[in-house]
Amino acid sequence: MKRILLLFSALMLSCIALWAHDVVKDGIYYYLDEDDNTAWVTYRGDYEDDYDDEYSGSVTIPETIIHKSQTYSVTSIGQYAFYDCSGLTKVTIPNSVTYIGSDAFYNTGIYNNNSNWDNGVLYIDNCLIKAKSDVVKGSYTIKEGTRLIG
């Protein structure tokens, strides 16, 4: 019984580690993938709603970060990474980012500012972040130079 309990505890801790951030650099929370030396921008804590407004103002995501003498390429903005950060007004996304998870910018200052939406579509830099459900098929042309669709 003691072995089963110990195994169960170890399993639970490993599951938590999959969702929690690993490191914080310059105010940005990251999950690190040591197998391929990549980093995901994520949220503070174990769940997206653990904290409100952990990001605010302007955030510039770097192309790489260094942790324990290892360089990680920042390739992703994880699901819910900036969720509910109502004080977040600007994000600069580097070209190294090739994936943006669903609802990464939901309910942020960027998302909630109607002037950031163009005919029901939200862009940040040259990345299409979200299209509202009422955008009629064929009524919107993706902007030239769009490099990523979230």
Coordinates of N, CA, C and O in Angstrom, one line a residue:
M1 N 0.8 -1.2 0.0 CA 0.0 0.0 0.0 C 0.9 1.3 0.0 O 0.6 2.2 -0.7
K2 N 1.9 1.2 0.8 CA 2.8 2.4 0.9 C 3.5 2.6 -0.5 O 3.6 3.8 -0.9
R3 N 3.8 1.6 -1.2 CA 4.4 1.7 -2.6 C 3.4 2.3 -3.5 O 3.8 3.2 -4.4
I4 N 2.2 1.9 -3.5 CA 1.2 2.4 -4.4 C 0.9 3.9 -4.1 O 0.9 4.7 -5.0
L5 N 0.9 4.3 -2.8 CA 0.7 5.7 -2.4 C 1.9 6.5 -2.9 O 1.7 7.6 -3.4
L6 N 3.1 6.0 -2.8 CA 4.3 6.7 -3.2 C 4.3 6.9 -4.7 O 4.6 7.9 -5.3
L7 N 3.9 5.8 -5.5 CA 3.8 5.9 -6.9 C 2.8 6.9 -7.3 O 3.0 7.7 -8.2
F8 N 1.6 6.8 -6.7 CA 0.5 7.8 -7.0 C 1.0 9.2 -6.8 O 0.7 10.1 -7.6
S9 N 1.7 9.5 -5.7 CA 2.2 10.8 -5.4 C 3.2 11.3 -6.4 O 3.1 12.4 -6.9
A10 N 4.1 10.4 -6.8 CA 5.0 10.8 -7.9 C 4.3 11.1 -9.2 O 4.7 12.0 -9.9
L11 N 3.3 10.3 -9.5 CA 2.6 10.5 -10.7 C 1.9 11.9 -10.7 O 1.9 12.6 -11.7
M12 N 1.2 12.2 -9.6 CA 0.5 13.5 -9.4 C 1.5 14.6 -9.6 O 1.2 15.6 -10.2
L13 N 2.7 14.6 -9.0 CA 3.7 15.6 -9.1 C 4.2 15.8 -10.5 O 4.4 16.9 -10.9
S14 N 4.3 14.7 -11.2 CA 4.8 14.8 -12.6 C 3.7 15.5 -13.5 O 4.0 16.2 -14.4
C15 N 2.4 15.2 -13.2 CA 1.4 15.8 -14.0 C 1.3 17.3 -13.7 O 1.1 18.1 -14.6
I16 N 1.5 17.7 -12.5 CA 1.5 19.1 -12.1 C 2.7 19.8 -12.9 O 2.5 20.9 -13.4
A17 N 3.8 19.2 -12.9 CA 4.9 19.8 -13.6 C 4.7 20.0 -15.1 O 5.2 20.9 -15.7
L18 N 3.8 19.3 -15.7 CA 3.4 19.5 -17.1 C 2.7 20.8 -17.3 O 2.8 21.4 -18.4
W19 N 2.0 21.3 -16.3 CA 1.2 22.4 -16.5 C 1.8 23.7 -15.9 O 1.5 24.8 -16.3
A20 N 2.6 23.5 -14.9 CA 3.2 24.7 -14.2 C 4.3 25.3 -15.0 O 4.9 24.6 -15.8
H21 N 4.6 26.5 -14.7 CA 5.7 27.1 -15.4 C 7.0 26.6 -14.7 O 7.0 26.3 -13.6
D22 N 8.1 26.6 -15.5 CA 9.4 26.1 -15.0 C 10.3 27.2 -14.6 O 11.0 27.1 -13.6
V23 N 10.2 28.4 -15.2 CA 11.1 29.5 -15.0 C 10.4 30.8 -15.3 O 9.5 30.8 -16.2
V24 N 10.9 31.8 -14.7 CA 10.4 33.2 -15.0 C 11.7 34.0 -15.4 O 12.7 34.0 -14.7
K25 N 11.6 34.7 -16.6 CA 12.7 35.5 -17.1 C 12.1 36.8 -17.5 O 11.2 36.9 -18.3
D26 N 12.7 37.9 -16.9 CA 12.2 39.2 -17.3 C 10.7 39.4 -17.2 O 10.1 40.0 -18.0
G27 N 10.1 38.8 -16.2 CA 8.6 38.9 -16.0 C 7.8 38.0 -16.8 O 6.5 38.1 -16.8
I28 N 8.4 37.1 -17.6 CA 7.6 36.2 -18.5 C 7.8 34.8 -18.0 O 8.9 34.4 -17.7
Y29 N 6.7 34.1 -17.9 CA 6.7 32.7 -17.4 C 6.8 31.7 -18.6 O 6.2 31.9 -19.6
Y30 N 7.7 30.7 -18.4 CA 8.0 29.7 -19.4 C 7.9 28.3 -18.9 O 8.2 28.0 -17.8
Y31 N 7.4 27.4 -19.8 CA 7.6 26.0 -19.7 C 8.7 25.6 -20.6 O 8.8 26.0 -21.7
L32 N 9.7 24.9 -20.1 CA 10.9 24.5 -20.8 C 10.8 23.0 -21.3 O 10.5 22.1 -20.5
D33 N 11.1 22.8 -22.6 CA 11.2 21.5 -23.1 C 12.7 21.2 -23.3 O 13.3 21.7 -24.3
E34 N 13.2 20.4 -22.4 CA 14.7 20.2 -22.4 C 15.1 19.2 -23.5 O 16.2 19.1 -23.9
D35 N 14.1 18.4 -24.1 CA 14.4 17.5 -25.1 C 14.8 18.2 -26.4 O 15.7 17.7 -27.2
D36 N 14.2 19.3 -26.7 CA 14.5 20.0 -28.0 C 14.9 21.5 -27.7 O 14.9 22.3 -28.7
N37 N 15.2 21.8 -26.5 CA 15.6 23.2 -26.1 C 14.7 24.3 -26.6 O 15.1 25.3 -27.2
T38 N 13.4 24.1 -26.4 CA 12.4 25.1 -26.7 C 11.7 25.5 -25.5 O 11.7 24.8 -24.5
A39 N 11.2 26.7 -25.5 CA 10.4 27.3 -24.4 C 9.1 27.8 -24.9 O 8.9 28.3 -26.0
W40 N 8.1 27.6 -24.0 CA 6.7 28.1 -24.3 C 6.4 29.2 -23.3 O 6.6 29.0 -22.1
V41 N 5.8 30.3 -23.8 CA 5.3 31.3 -22.9 C 4.1 30.7 -22.3 O 3.2 30.1 -22.9
T42 N 3.9 30.8 -21.0 CA 2.8 30.3 -20.3 C 2.3 31.2 -19.2 O 2.7 32.4 -19.2
Y43 N 1.5 30.8 -18.3 CA 1.0 31.6 -17.2 C 1.6 31.3 -15.9 O 2.3 30.2 -15.8
R44 N 1.4 32.1 -14.9 CA 2.0 31.9 -13.6 C 1.1 30.8 -12.8 O -0.1 30.9 -12.9
G45 N 1.7 29.9 -12.2 CA 1.0 29.0 -11.4 C 0.7 27.7 -12.1 O 1.2 27.4 -13.2
D46 N -0.2 26.9 -11.6 CA -0.6 25.6 -12.2 C -1.8 25.7 -13.1 O -1.9 24.8 -14.0
Y47 N -2.6 26.7 -13.0 CA -3.8 26.8 -13.8 C -3.9 28.2 -14.3 O -3.5 29.2 -13.7
E48 N -4.6 28.4 -15.5 CA -4.7 29.7 -16.1 C -5.4 30.7 -15.2 O -5.2 31.9 -15.4
D49 N -6.2 30.3 -14.3 CA -7.0 31.2 -13.5 C -6.4 31.3 -12.0 O -7.1 31.8 -11.2
D50 N -5.2 30.8 -11.8 CA -4.6 30.9 -10.5 C -4.3 32.4 -10.1 O -4.4 32.8 -9.0
Y51 N -4.0 33.2 -11.1 CA -3.6 34.6 -10.9 C -4.3 35.5 -11.9 O -4.5 35.0 -13.1
D52 N -4.6 36.7 -11.6 CA -5.1 37.7 -12.6 C -4.0 38.7 -12.8 O -3.3 39.1 -11.9
D53 N -4.0 39.1 -14.1 CA -3.1 40.2 -14.4 C -1.6 40.0 -14.1 O -0.9 40.9 -13.7
E54 N -1.1 38.7 -14.3 CA 0.3 38.5 -14.1 C 1.1 39.2 -15.2 O 2.3 39.4 -15.0
Y55 N 0.4 39.5 -16.3 CA 1.1 40.3 -17.3 C 0.3 41.6 -17.5 O -0.9 41.6 -17.5
S56 N 1.0 42.7 -17.6 CA 0.3 44.0 -17.9 C 1.2 44.9 -18.7 O 2.4 44.7 -18.8
G57 N 0.6 46.0 -19.2 CA 1.4 46.9 -20.0 C 1.9 46.3 -21.3 O 1.1 45.6 -22.0
S58 N 3.1 46.5 -21.6 CA 3.7 46.0 -22.9 C 4.7 44.9 -22.5 O 5.5 45.0 -21.6
V59 N 4.5 43.8 -23.3 CA 5.4 42.6 -23.1 C 6.1 42.3 -24.4 O 5.5 42.2 -25.5
T60 N 7.4 42.2 -24.4 CA 8.2 41.8 -25.5 C 8.8 40.4 -25.3 O 9.6 40.2 -24.4
I61 N 8.3 39.5 -26.1 CA 8.8 38.1 -26.0 C 10.1 38.0 -26.7 O 10.2 38.3 -27.9
P62 N 11.1 37.4 -26.1 CA 12.4 37.3 -26.8 C 12.4 36.1 -27.7 O 11.6 35.1 -27.5
E63 N 13.3 36.0 -28.6 CA 13.5 34.8 -29.5 C 14.1 33.7 -28.7 O 13.8 32.5 -29.0
T64 N 15.0 34.0 -27.8 CA 15.6 32.9 -27.0 C 15.7 33.4 -25.5 O 15.7 34.6 -25.2
I65 N 15.8 32.4 -24.6 CA 16.1 32.7 -23.2 C 17.3 31.7 -22.8 O 17.5 30.7 -23.4
I66 N 18.0 32.1 -21.8 CA 19.0 31.3 -21.3 C 18.7 30.9 -19.8 O 18.3 31.7 -19.0
H67 N 18.7 29.6 -19.6 CA 18.4 29.1 -18.2 C 19.5 28.0 -17.9 O 19.6 27.0 -18.7
K68 N 20.2 28.2 -16.8 CA 21.2 27.2 -16.4 C 22.2 26.9 -17.5 O 22.5 25.8 -17.8
S69 N 22.7 28.0 -18.1 CA 23.7 27.9 -19.2 C 23.2 27.3 -20.5 O 24.0 26.9 -21.4
Q70 N 21.9 27.0 -20.6 CA 21.3 26.4 -21.8 C 20.4 27.4 -22.5 O 19.7 28.1 -21.8
T71 N 20.6 27.5 -23.8 CA 19.8 28.4 -24.6 C 18.6 27.7 -25.1 O 18.6 26.6 -25.7
Y72 N 17.4 28.3 -24.9 CA 16.1 27.8 -25.4 C 15.5 28.7 -26.4 O 15.5 29.9 -26.2
S73 N 15.0 28.2 -27.5 CA 14.4 29.0 -28.5 C 12.9 29.1 -28.1 O 12.2 28.1 -27.8
V74 N 12.4 30.3 -28.0 CA 11.0 30.6 -27.7 C 10.1 30.3 -28.9 O 10.2 31.1 -29.8
T75 N 9.4 29.2 -29.0 CA 8.7 28.8 -30.2 C 7.2 28.8 -30.0 O 6.5 28.7 -31.0
S76 N 6.7 29.0 -28.8 CA 5.3 28.9 -28.6 C 4.7 29.8 -27.6 O 5.4 30.2 -26.6
I77 N 3.5 30.2 -27.8 CA 2.7 30.9 -26.8 C 1.6 29.9 -26.4 O 0.8 29.6 -27.3
G78 N 1.7 29.4 -25.2 CA 0.8 28.3 -24.8 C -0.7 28.8 -24.7 O -1.0 29.9 -24.5
Q79 N -1.6 27.8 -24.7 CA -3.0 28.0 -24.5 C -3.2 28.7 -23.1 O -2.6 28.4 -22.1
Y80 N -4.0 29.8 -23.2 CA -4.3 30.6 -22.0 C -3.1 31.4 -21.5 O -3.2 31.9 -20.3
A81 N -2.0 31.5 -22.2 CA -0.8 32.1 -21.6 C -1.1 33.5 -21.0 O -0.6 33.8 -20.0
F82 N -1.9 34.3 -21.7 CA -2.1 35.7 -21.2 C -3.6 35.9 -20.8 O -4.1 37.0 -20.6
Y83 N -4.3 34.8 -20.6 CA -5.7 34.7 -20.3 C -6.1 35.6 -19.1 O -5.4 35.6 -18.1
D84 N -7.1 36.4 -19.3 CA -7.6 37.3 -18.2 C -6.6 38.4 -17.7 O -6.8 39.0 -16.7
C85 N -5.6 38.7 -18.5 CA -4.6 39.8 -18.1 C -5.2 41.1 -18.7 O -4.7 41.6 -19.8
S86 N -6.2 41.6 -18.1 CA -6.9 42.8 -18.6 C -6.0 44.0 -18.7 O -6.3 44.9 -19.5
G87 N -4.9 44.0 -18.0 CA -3.9 45.2 -18.1 C -2.9 45.0 -19.2 O -2.1 45.9 -19.4
L88 N -2.9 43.9 -19.9 CA -2.0 43.7 -21.0 C -2.5 44.5 -22.3 O -3.5 44.2 -22.8
T89 N -1.7 45.5 -22.7 CA -2.1 46.3 -23.8 C -1.3 46.2 -25.1 O -1.7 46.6 -26.1
K90 N -0.1 45.5 -25.0 CA 0.7 45.3 -26.2 C 1.6 44.1 -26.0 O 2.2 43.9 -24.9
V91 N 1.8 43.3 -27.0 CA 2.7 42.2 -27.0 C 3.5 42.2 -28.3 O 2.9 42.4 -29.4
T92 N 4.8 42.0 -28.2 CA 5.6 41.9 -29.4 C 6.0 40.4 -29.5 O 6.6 39.8 -28.6
I93 N 5.6 39.8 -30.7 CA 5.8 38.4 -30.9 C 7.0 38.2 -31.9 O 6.9 38.6 -33.0
P94 N 8.1 37.5 -31.4 CA 9.2 37.3 -32.3 C 8.9 36.3 -33.4 O 8.0 35.4 -33.3
N95 N 9.7 36.3 -34.5 CA 9.5 35.3 -35.6 C 9.8 33.9 -35.2 O 9.4 33.0 -35.9
S96 N 10.5 33.7 -34.0 CA 10.7 32.3 -33.6 C 9.5 31.6 -33.1 O 9.4 30.4 -33.1
V97 N 8.4 32.4 -32.8 CA 7.2 31.8 -32.4 C 6.4 31.2 -33.6 O 6.1 31.9 -34.5
T98 N 6.2 29.9 -33.5 CA 5.5 29.2 -34.6 C 4.1 28.6 -34.2 O 3.5 28.0 -35.0
Y99 N 3.8 28.8 -33.0 CA 2.5 28.3 -32.5 C 1.9 29.2 -31.4 O 2.7 29.7 -30.5
I100 N 0.6 29.5 -31.5 CA -0.1 30.2 -30.5 C -1.3 29.4 -30.1 O -2.2 29.1 -31.0
G101 N -1.4 29.0 -28.8 CA -2.5 28.2 -28.3 C -3.8 29.0 -28.3 O -3.9 30.2 -28.3
S102 N -4.9 28.2 -28.2 CA -6.2 28.8 -28.2 C -6.4 29.6 -26.9 O -5.9 29.3 -25.9
D103 N -7.1 30.7 -27.1 CA -7.5 31.6 -26.0 C -6.2 32.2 -25.3 O -6.3 32.6 -24.1
A104 N -5.1 32.2 -26.0 CA -3.9 32.8 -25.4 C -4.0 34.2 -25.0 O -3.4 34.7 -24.0
F105 N -4.9 35.0 -25.7 CA -5.0 36.4 -25.4 C -6.4 36.8 -25.0 O -6.8 37.9 -24.9
Y106 N -7.2 35.8 -24.6 CA -8.6 36.0 -24.3 C -8.7 36.9 -23.1 O -8.1 36.7 -22.1
N107 N -9.6 37.9 -23.2 CA -9.9 38.8 -22.1 C -8.7 39.6 -21.6 O -8.7 40.1 -20.4
T108 N -7.8 39.9 -22.5 CA -6.7 40.8 -22.2 C -7.1 42.2 -22.6 O -8.1 42.4 -23.3
G109 N -6.3 43.2 -22.2 CA -6.6 44.5 -22.7 C -6.5 44.6 -24.2 O -7.3 45.4 -24.8
I110 N -5.7 43.8 -24.9 CA -5.6 43.8 -26.3 C -6.9 43.3 -26.9 O -7.5 43.9 -27.8
Y111 N -7.4 42.2 -26.4 CA -8.6 41.5 -26.8 C -9.8 42.3 -26.6 O -10.7 42.4 -27.5
N112 N -9.9 43.0 -25.5 CA -11.1 43.8 -25.1 C -11.1 45.2 -25.7 O -12.1 45.9 -25.6
N113 N -10.1 45.6 -26.4 CA -10.1 46.9 -27.0 C -10.6 46.8 -28.5 O -9.9 46.2 -29.3
N114 N -11.8 47.3 -28.7 CA -12.4 47.2 -30.0 C -11.6 47.7 -31.1 O -11.7 47.3 -32.3
S115 N -10.8 48.7 -30.9 CA -10.0 49.3 -32.0 C -8.9 48.3 -32.4 O -8.3 48.6 -33.5
N116 N -8.6 47.3 -31.7 CA -7.6 46.3 -32.2 C -8.2 45.3 -33.1 O -7.5 44.5 -33.7
W117 N -9.5 45.3 -33.3 CA -10.2 44.3 -34.1 C -10.5 45.0 -35.5 O -10.9 46.1 -35.6
D118 N -10.2 44.2 -36.5 CA -10.5 44.7 -37.9 C -11.5 43.7 -38.5 O -11.2 42.6 -38.9
N119 N -12.7 44.2 -38.7 CA -13.8 43.4 -39.2 C -14.0 42.1 -38.6 O -14.1 41.0 -39.2
G120 N -13.8 42.0 -37.3 CA -14.0 40.8 -36.5 C -12.8 39.9 -36.4 O -12.9 38.8 -36.0
V121 N -11.6 40.5 -36.8 CA -10.4 39.7 -36.7 C -9.3 40.5 -35.9 O -9.2 41.7 -36.0
L122 N -8.7 39.7 -35.0 CA -7.7 40.3 -34.1 C -6.3 39.9 -34.6 O -6.0 38.7 -34.7
Y123 N -5.4 40.9 -34.8 CA -4.0 40.7 -35.2 C -3.1 41.2 -34.0 O -3.5 42.2 -33.4
I124 N -2.0 40.6 -33.8 CA -0.9 41.1 -33.0 C 0.3 40.9 -33.9 O 0.6 39.8 -34.3
D125 N 1.0 42.0 -34.1 CA 2.1 42.1 -35.1 C 1.6 41.5 -36.4 O 0.5 41.8 -36.9
N126 N 2.3 40.5 -36.9 CA 1.8 39.9 -38.2 C 1.2 38.5 -37.9 O 1.3 37.6 -38.8
C127 N 0.6 38.3 -36.8 CA 0.0 37.1 -36.4 C -1.5 37.3 -36.2 O -2.0 38.1 -35.5
L128 N -2.3 36.5 -36.9 CA -3.7 36.5 -36.8 C -4.0 35.7 -35.5 O -3.8 34.5 -35.5
I129 N -4.6 36.3 -34.5 CA -4.8 35.7 -33.2 C -6.2 35.1 -33.1 O -6.3 34.0 -32.6
K130 N -7.2 35.8 -33.6 CA -8.6 35.3 -33.4 C -9.5 35.9 -34.4 O -9.3 37.0 -34.8
A131 N -10.5 35.1 -34.9 CA -11.5 35.6 -35.7 C -12.8 35.3 -34.9 O -13.0 34.2 -34.4
K132 N -13.7 36.3 -34.8 CA -14.9 36.2 -34.1 C -15.8 35.2 -34.9 O -15.7 35.1 -36.1
S133 N -16.7 34.5 -34.2 CA -17.6 33.5 -34.8 C -18.5 34.1 -35.8 O -19.0 33.4 -36.7
D134 N -18.8 35.4 -35.8 CA -19.8 36.0 -36.7 C -19.1 36.5 -38.0 O -19.8 37.1 -38.8
V135 N -17.8 36.3 -38.2 CA -17.1 36.7 -39.4 C -17.7 35.7 -40.5 O -17.6 34.5 -40.4
V136 N -18.2 36.3 -41.5 CA -18.9 35.6 -42.6 C -17.8 35.0 -43.6 O -16.9 35.8 -44.0
K137 N -17.9 33.8 -43.9 CA -16.9 33.1 -44.8 C -16.9 33.9 -46.1 O -17.9 34.3 -46.7
G138 N -15.6 34.2 -46.5 CA -15.4 35.0 -47.7 C -15.5 36.5 -47.6 O -15.2 37.2 -48.5
S139 N -15.9 37.0 -46.4 CA -16.0 38.4 -46.2 C -14.7 39.1 -45.7 O -14.6 40.3 -45.6
Y140 N -13.7 38.2 -45.4 CA -12.5 38.8 -44.9 C -11.3 38.1 -45.6 O -11.3 36.9 -45.8
T141 N -10.3 39.0 -46.0 CA -9.1 38.5 -46.6 C -8.0 38.6 -45.6 O -7.8 39.7 -45.1
I142 N -7.3 37.5 -45.4 CA -6.1 37.5 -44.5 C -5.1 38.5 -45.1 O -4.8 38.5 -46.2
K143 N -4.6 39.3 -44.2 CA -3.6 40.4 -44.6 C -2.3 39.8 -45.2 O -1.8 38.7 -44.7
E144 N -1.8 40.4 -46.2 CA -0.6 40.1 -46.8 C 0.5 40.2 -45.7 O 0.5 41.1 -44.9
G145 N 1.4 39.2 -45.7 CA 2.5 39.3 -44.7 C 2.2 38.5 -43.4 O 3.0 38.4 -42.5
T146 N 0.9 38.0 -43.3 CA 0.6 37.2 -42.1 C 1.4 36.0 -42.1 O 1.5 35.2 -43.0
R147 N 2.2 35.7 -41.0 CA 3.1 34.6 -40.9 C 2.6 33.5 -40.0 O 3.1 32.4 -40.0
L148 N 1.5 33.8 -39.2 CA 1.1 32.8 -38.3 C -0.4 33.0 -38.0 O -0.8 34.2 -37.8
I149 N -1.2 31.9 -37.9 CA -2.6 32.0 -37.5 C -2.7 31.2 -36.2 O -2.4 30.0 -36.2
G150 N -3.1 31.9 -35.2 CA -3.3 31.3 -33.9 C -4.5 30.4 -33.8 O -5.4 30.4 -34.6

